[in-house]
Structures are given as structure tokens and as C-alpha cells.
Amino acid sequence: MKTSQEASQAGDARRMPRRLRRSAAIATTALLLLAACGSDTSGEDPVRTTAADAAAGTAATDAAVATEPAEPSGGTLVLAVEQWPECINPVTSCANATWTIWSVLTHLLPRLMELDQSNTYVASSLLTEAPTVANGGLVTADDGTFTLTYRLNPAATWSDGEPITSTDIWFTWRAALDTTGTLSSLGMDLITQVDHSDPHTAVITFSQPYAPWPTLFGAVLPAHELGPDTDIADQWNDRITVSGGPWIQTEWNQDQHILVPNRSYWDAERIPLVDRVVMVPREDTDSELLALQTGEAMAAFPQPFPGARDRIGGSLGYTVGEGTFVEGLWINQDAPDRRFELTRSVRQAIAYALDRERVADIALGTIVADPDVLQCAGWNPGFGAWCNDDFARYTQDAAKVAELLEAEGWTRPDPDGLWVNPAGEQLVLTWNTVAGNKRREDVQALVVEMTAPLGIGWEIVNYDPGELFSNRLPAMNFGPVALFANSTDPDPSVARLYDIDGVPTEENGYSGQNFTAYRNQQASDLAFAVDAEVDPAARGELVRRLSEILAVDVPWIPLYVLPNMVIWDADAVKGPGAYVSSPYGGFFDMFDWTVHTG
């Protein structure tokens, strides 16, 4: 929790004039690049950003976070989007697709607290200040209840001219609880009341302390537009009709997404400089890069891909920064097509069958030097000291694989063949990931090759991202193994991953994000205890205990942190790169970008 002084300093940084803010971004991006790229200095094109350029403060870094111009350029900005949402409702499983957030919601819906360029929570421009103990915004009562007071900016309005008020905060809370098929109500379900009697003050009462409070209300909803019914499952699935952000949506379909500036936006520093943004789906690595090379698109925020540095040339610039997503093998214990139960011993055996250093090198070695293996299940080493090394025990070990499987009755009739359980089922796992994602398909090929000598087989069935993330994951109709990345946050809350009541089922309307169907009451209780503890040292101890349990149970197998990458055509657009490591995505600050119209 930030002190009032920290909140004030963060607010000052957010309100810094455009020119100064972008100059300050150079130093931030340089540090991110050094952390992500190590000593790599490949890429001689002067518009490319490398670690050496960042350290020296050269023109390449200037290109990544261009400081000029601050005046509107007009024109149309065309962006390639690598995962296209199936729908864009901000509360239901539509929001499970990261690109629903990155391409739509971030640009249209206001937030109470937001992450700045250093990924520190600060007051958004919707607030007059961040709640603190000193200003009375954070109060823990003697009875254990926790009260959070938000004071809203009276200048804030929706794009239709209606004021943004505390009633919108109340409505957002109720929509998270009342909407059929809500993605997650964690945190919101601890709120007992939202007092909205004063339109400019929202007083939120929790039944207990809730340390991740800044993560809530990341997409405030307009009560006057969506209400009075607080179940919004049937609304905003293909159009956000009112904006409280820098942009207004004029069109969204499966072919394109068009945004225009919200000229009445109350934060003058974020009124866009271009006339229009057009986002187009380019859902595999090759088509995304081709769109940039041919001028069909001006910028992209792709996942890292094999040979990236060698394939980016000509007028294309790029920057690489610390990642916000952790990638791993997620094991669905409730998979409808599983051939056998995914017991703890089976899950451990799969982990011991992998050479995760080789996997990380295949996935990321052409992007960053000596990529690190992720050794914890849910925390990002780049966000504080929450990630312990509890998974370091899992190195490729054929003897451990045999020991674990034999203890449950598995045999290997053919010493060169597959393991077979007492029911006669072979150890073959259906494995899903995103079709056309070359990095992930390379990982699949490597793992199939490296585990075959250990008696483990795989059936590869891949899907387009909309089908996998918006349809199959929320309905638990995948796997039993899937390779994908999960978002992380500076706050160490992981309750959504391990909530024993958060396994999506038909009975709960497929609500929740425990996509591994991991049911360990002790782990679930510890995850919630992490959220209820406000003392950092005590939270750290709770995280340590939870991490130890997860390393024994192996609900999923962590592989690596995905570095973030922004690529752009320097002849066409100026400005990308400053938010390369933002959880809001590399397009977050496109209100500051300009296009060359001459």
C-alpha cells in the first residue's frame, strides 16, 4: 500500500506534460531493455532498440520513446492485432481473452487506480487523489471491516456528456456479482456496501481487509447506459456504446476495430493526436510481420517469435522489455476428454520429464540471451520478491518419472514405448495451444521429442485464439494440457488461480478462473490469506508457504516469463515503445503516437 507521499509523487508523474513525460520514459525503457536483453547488441539498424543502445542513450532509444512531436498529426494509425476477441463484454468470459483488454477495454473504460510506466499503482485521472491512511481513504475498523473511499474528479464525464459518478462504481460492483457467467467476482464478493449518496465520493465497505484493492474497478461501467438491470451478459458483446477513455469506438467486428478520439475527454494530456485508429486481425506470426513489412500495418504488439531480431529489418523498429505474462503447461484435471486421472504423481512425472532450460531456450533464445526458467507457479520475478525457486527441483529425470508412475501401477511393457496404467490406457495427453503461434508450436515439437524416450506421448490439437481463450478455457473444455500465458500483477494475489470454489462448472455458470481444476483447501485458504494480509513481510511468508505447496502439487508447470515486444514502422509512426512492459499492452499510450502524413 502506498503512502500519501508516494501517491502524490506518482500523481505528479502522471500529470507531467506530454513532452516531459516522454523524455522521462527514455530512462525507464532503457532499464527495462537492460533487464530483458542482457548484453545482447544484435541489430545494427539505427531505429532498432538494443540493450547497448539503451545503456548509451543513443538515437535508437530515442526512436523507441520518441519525444517529439507533441502536436496532433492527424491521419490514420493502423495496428495489427495477433489475437482477435470473440466478443468484448467487459464482465463475462469475453474478458478472459487478453486482447479484449489490450485492444478494446483499456482504451474505452475508465479505471480508478492504474499502473504507471514503472508498474506502480497510482490514482487515475478519474480520481482527485489515491486513497491513503493519511487522507482517510483507507480505514480498518475495530470490527475488522475495511473501508475504501474514492473521491472522483468532478470534471470526469462519459462521452455522451453524462458525469461519471459514484453510482457507476456501485453499478460496476453489482454487475461483477450479478452478471450471468461473470468471469470473476474475487474481491468484489468481499464488498458489503458501496455508498454512492455523494455523486463524487464512493465509500466502499469490505467485510475484511483486502490488500489487492487497487486491482479492483479496472473497468468502470456506465450505470445510465447499461442499467438498471445489473446482469449485463447480453449487452456490449459487439459494441461499447459509451466511452470514458481517450477513444470512442465506432465499429467492432471480426474484420476490424475502429476508434476515433474522444475530444471531450477530461484528461487533456491523453486526448489522441491522430484522427483514427484501425485495428486489423493478423493472427499468426508470419502474417503479422508481413503486414508491417508491406506497410499494411504501422505497429504491432506481438508475442516473442523465433528469429525475431533477424527478421525485423528495413524501416522497422522494435523494443523488448520485461514481460507481464508467465507461460506454462496448464493441466486441466477436469478435462472432459482425459483418458485417466491427472493425479499428483502423474503431474509430477510430467514435470520431471521436461528439460525446461531447453524449452526456454527454444522459445526465447533468439530474442533474449540465456532466458531464465520460471521457478514459481503464479508470480512474476520482475514484480518484487514474491517468486521463490520451489520448482527448481524439476529437472529432467527419467528415474523420477519411473518411480512416480510405478508407484501408481503404471508399467512400460515395451521399454522403448509408452507407459500404460492398470486400466490399459497409454500415457498420452491431448495438448492444446494457439494455432499458428510458431514459438508455441516449436515448444510442442521439442517436448514431444524430449519426452518420447521417457514413455510420455502427446496428441496435438491446436485452436485459433478466440476459440481457445473465449470458448474452451472458460468452459473447461480443453486439454488436459494447454500451453498458454497468464497475466501477472505487481500485487502478489493469486487467489483467482487457486480458489477452490473458482473452478468453472456448469453448476456455477462457468464462473471463475481456476482453469486447472486444482482443489486443495489449504492452498485456497492460503491464497485468500495473502489477499487479507496488509503487512508486506507477513504476506511474503504466506506466499512462501503457498509456493511450497504448489511445487509439491504441480497444478501447472511454469516455463518462463514472456518478454514483451513492440514493433513499428519508423517511416510511418512515431511514439511506440514507452509502455512495452505495461500490463495494459503496448498500444496503451497510442493517444501519444503520431503518424507521418506528408
GROMACS .gro file of N, CA and C in nm, residues 351-366 368-375 391-397 443 446-447 450 557-560:
model
  117
  351ALA      N    1   0.636  -3.310  -1.506
  351ALA     CA    2   0.734  -3.204  -1.477
  351ALA      C    3   0.876  -3.258  -1.481
  352TYR      N    4   0.896  -3.379  -1.429
  352TYR     CA    5   1.031  -3.439  -1.430
  352TYR      C    6   1.072  -3.487  -1.570
  353ALA      N    7   0.977  -3.499  -1.659
  353ALA     CA    8   1.009  -3.543  -1.795
  353ALA      C    9   1.063  -3.429  -1.881
  354LEU      N   10   1.050  -3.306  -1.835
  354LEU     CA   11   1.085  -3.190  -1.916
  354LEU      C   12   1.225  -3.137  -1.883
  355ASP      N   13   1.295  -3.097  -1.986
  355ASP     CA   14   1.416  -3.017  -1.971
  355ASP      C   15   1.373  -2.872  -1.995
  356ARG      N   16   1.335  -2.804  -1.889
  356ARG     CA   17   1.275  -2.672  -1.905
  356ARG      C   18   1.376  -2.566  -1.950
  357GLU      N   19   1.503  -2.589  -1.926
  357GLU     CA   20   1.603  -2.496  -1.978
  357GLU      C   21   1.606  -2.500  -2.131
  358ARG      N   22   1.599  -2.620  -2.188
  358ARG     CA   23   1.594  -2.632  -2.334
  358ARG      C   24   1.466  -2.571  -2.389
  359VAL      N   25   1.355  -2.592  -2.317
  359VAL     CA   26   1.228  -2.536  -2.361
  359VAL      C   27   1.236  -2.383  -2.365
  360ALA      N   28   1.290  -2.323  -2.258
  360ALA     CA   29   1.302  -2.178  -2.253
  360ALA      C   30   1.394  -2.127  -2.364
  361ASP      N   31   1.500  -2.200  -2.391
  361ASP     CA   32   1.594  -2.156  -2.494
  361ASP      C   33   1.531  -2.163  -2.633
  362ILE      N   34   1.455  -2.269  -2.660
  362ILE     CA   35   1.386  -2.280  -2.789
  362ILE      C   36   1.283  -2.169  -2.805
  363ALA      N   37   1.212  -2.140  -2.697
  363ALA     CA   38   1.105  -2.042  -2.704
  363ALA      C   39   1.157  -1.899  -2.715
  364LEU      N   40   1.263  -1.869  -2.640
  364LEU     CA   41   1.304  -1.729  -2.624
  364LEU      C   42   1.449  -1.700  -2.661
  365GLY      N   43   1.526  -1.803  -2.691
  365GLY     CA   44   1.670  -1.785  -2.710
  365GLY      C   45   1.708  -1.693  -2.823
  366THR      N   46   1.622  -1.678  -2.924
  366THR     CA   47   1.655  -1.587  -3.034
  366THR      C   48   1.610  -1.445  -3.004
  368VAL      N   49   1.605  -1.312  -2.632
  368VAL     CA   50   1.686  -1.267  -2.519
  368VAL      C   51   1.795  -1.370  -2.494
  369ALA      N   52   1.908  -1.323  -2.445
  369ALA     CA   53   2.020  -1.413  -2.418
  369ALA      C   54   1.996  -1.487  -2.287
  370ASP      N   55   2.023  -1.618  -2.287
  370ASP     CA   56   2.013  -1.701  -2.167
  370ASP      C   57   1.881  -1.681  -2.093
  371PRO      N   58   1.767  -1.711  -2.155
  371PRO     CA   59   1.639  -1.690  -2.088
  371PRO      C   60   1.628  -1.774  -1.962
  372ASP      N   61   1.570  -1.715  -1.859
  372ASP     CA   62   1.555  -1.782  -1.731
  372ASP      C   63   1.433  -1.873  -1.732
  373VAL      N   64   1.445  -1.984  -1.660
  373VAL     CA   65   1.332  -2.073  -1.636
  373VAL      C   66   1.253  -2.016  -1.519
  374LEU      N   67   1.122  -2.014  -1.531
  374LEU     CA   68   1.035  -1.967  -1.422
  374LEU      C   69   1.024  -2.078  -1.318
  375GLN      N   70   1.053  -2.045  -1.192
  375GLN     CA   71   1.059  -2.146  -1.087
  375GLN      C   72   0.950  -2.129  -0.981
  391PHE      N   73   1.020  -2.460  -0.775
  391PHE     CA   74   1.012  -2.555  -0.886
  391PHE      C   75   1.149  -2.592  -0.942
  392ALA      N   76   1.255  -2.541  -0.882
  392ALA     CA   77   1.390  -2.572  -0.932
  392ALA      C   78   1.422  -2.720  -0.920
  393ARG      N   79   1.349  -2.792  -0.835
  393ARG     CA   80   1.372  -2.936  -0.820
  393ARG      C   81   1.337  -3.013  -0.947
  394TYR      N   82   1.253  -2.953  -1.033
  394TYR     CA   83   1.205  -3.024  -1.151
  394TYR      C   84   1.299  -3.004  -1.269
  395THR      N   85   1.397  -3.092  -1.275
  395THR     CA   86   1.485  -3.103  -1.391
  395THR      C   87   1.460  -3.241  -1.453
  396GLN      N   88   1.497  -3.257  -1.579
  396GLN     CA   89   1.465  -3.384  -1.646
  396GLN      C   90   1.533  -3.500  -1.575
  397ASP      N   91   1.450  -3.598  -1.535
  397ASP     CA   92   1.500  -3.708  -1.452
  397ASP      C   93   1.416  -3.832  -1.483
  443VAL      N   94   0.779  -2.522  -2.927
  443VAL     CA   95   0.786  -2.583  -2.794
  443VAL      C   96   0.716  -2.719  -2.795
  446LEU      N   97   0.944  -2.974  -2.960
  446LEU     CA   98   1.057  -3.010  -2.874
  446LEU      C   99   1.013  -3.103  -2.762
  447VAL      N  100   0.903  -3.071  -2.696
  447VAL     CA  101   0.858  -3.152  -2.583
  447VAL      C  102   0.817  -3.292  -2.629
  450MET      N  103   1.145  -3.469  -2.666
  450MET     CA  104   1.225  -3.494  -2.546
  450MET      C  105   1.158  -3.591  -2.448
  557ILE      N  106   0.275  -2.638  -1.476
  557ILE     CA  107   0.422  -2.641  -1.483
  557ILE      C  108   0.472  -2.510  -1.541
  558PRO      N  109   0.533  -2.424  -1.458
  558PRO     CA  110   0.584  -2.296  -1.508
  558PRO      C  111   0.704  -2.316  -1.600
  559LEU      N  112   0.710  -2.236  -1.706
  559LEU     CA  113   0.819  -2.247  -1.803
  559LEU      C  114   0.906  -2.122  -1.806
  560TYR      N  115   0.848  -2.004  -1.832
  560TYR     CA  116   0.927  -1.881  -1.846
  560TYR      C  117   0.835  -1.760  -1.841
   0.00000   0.00000   0.00000
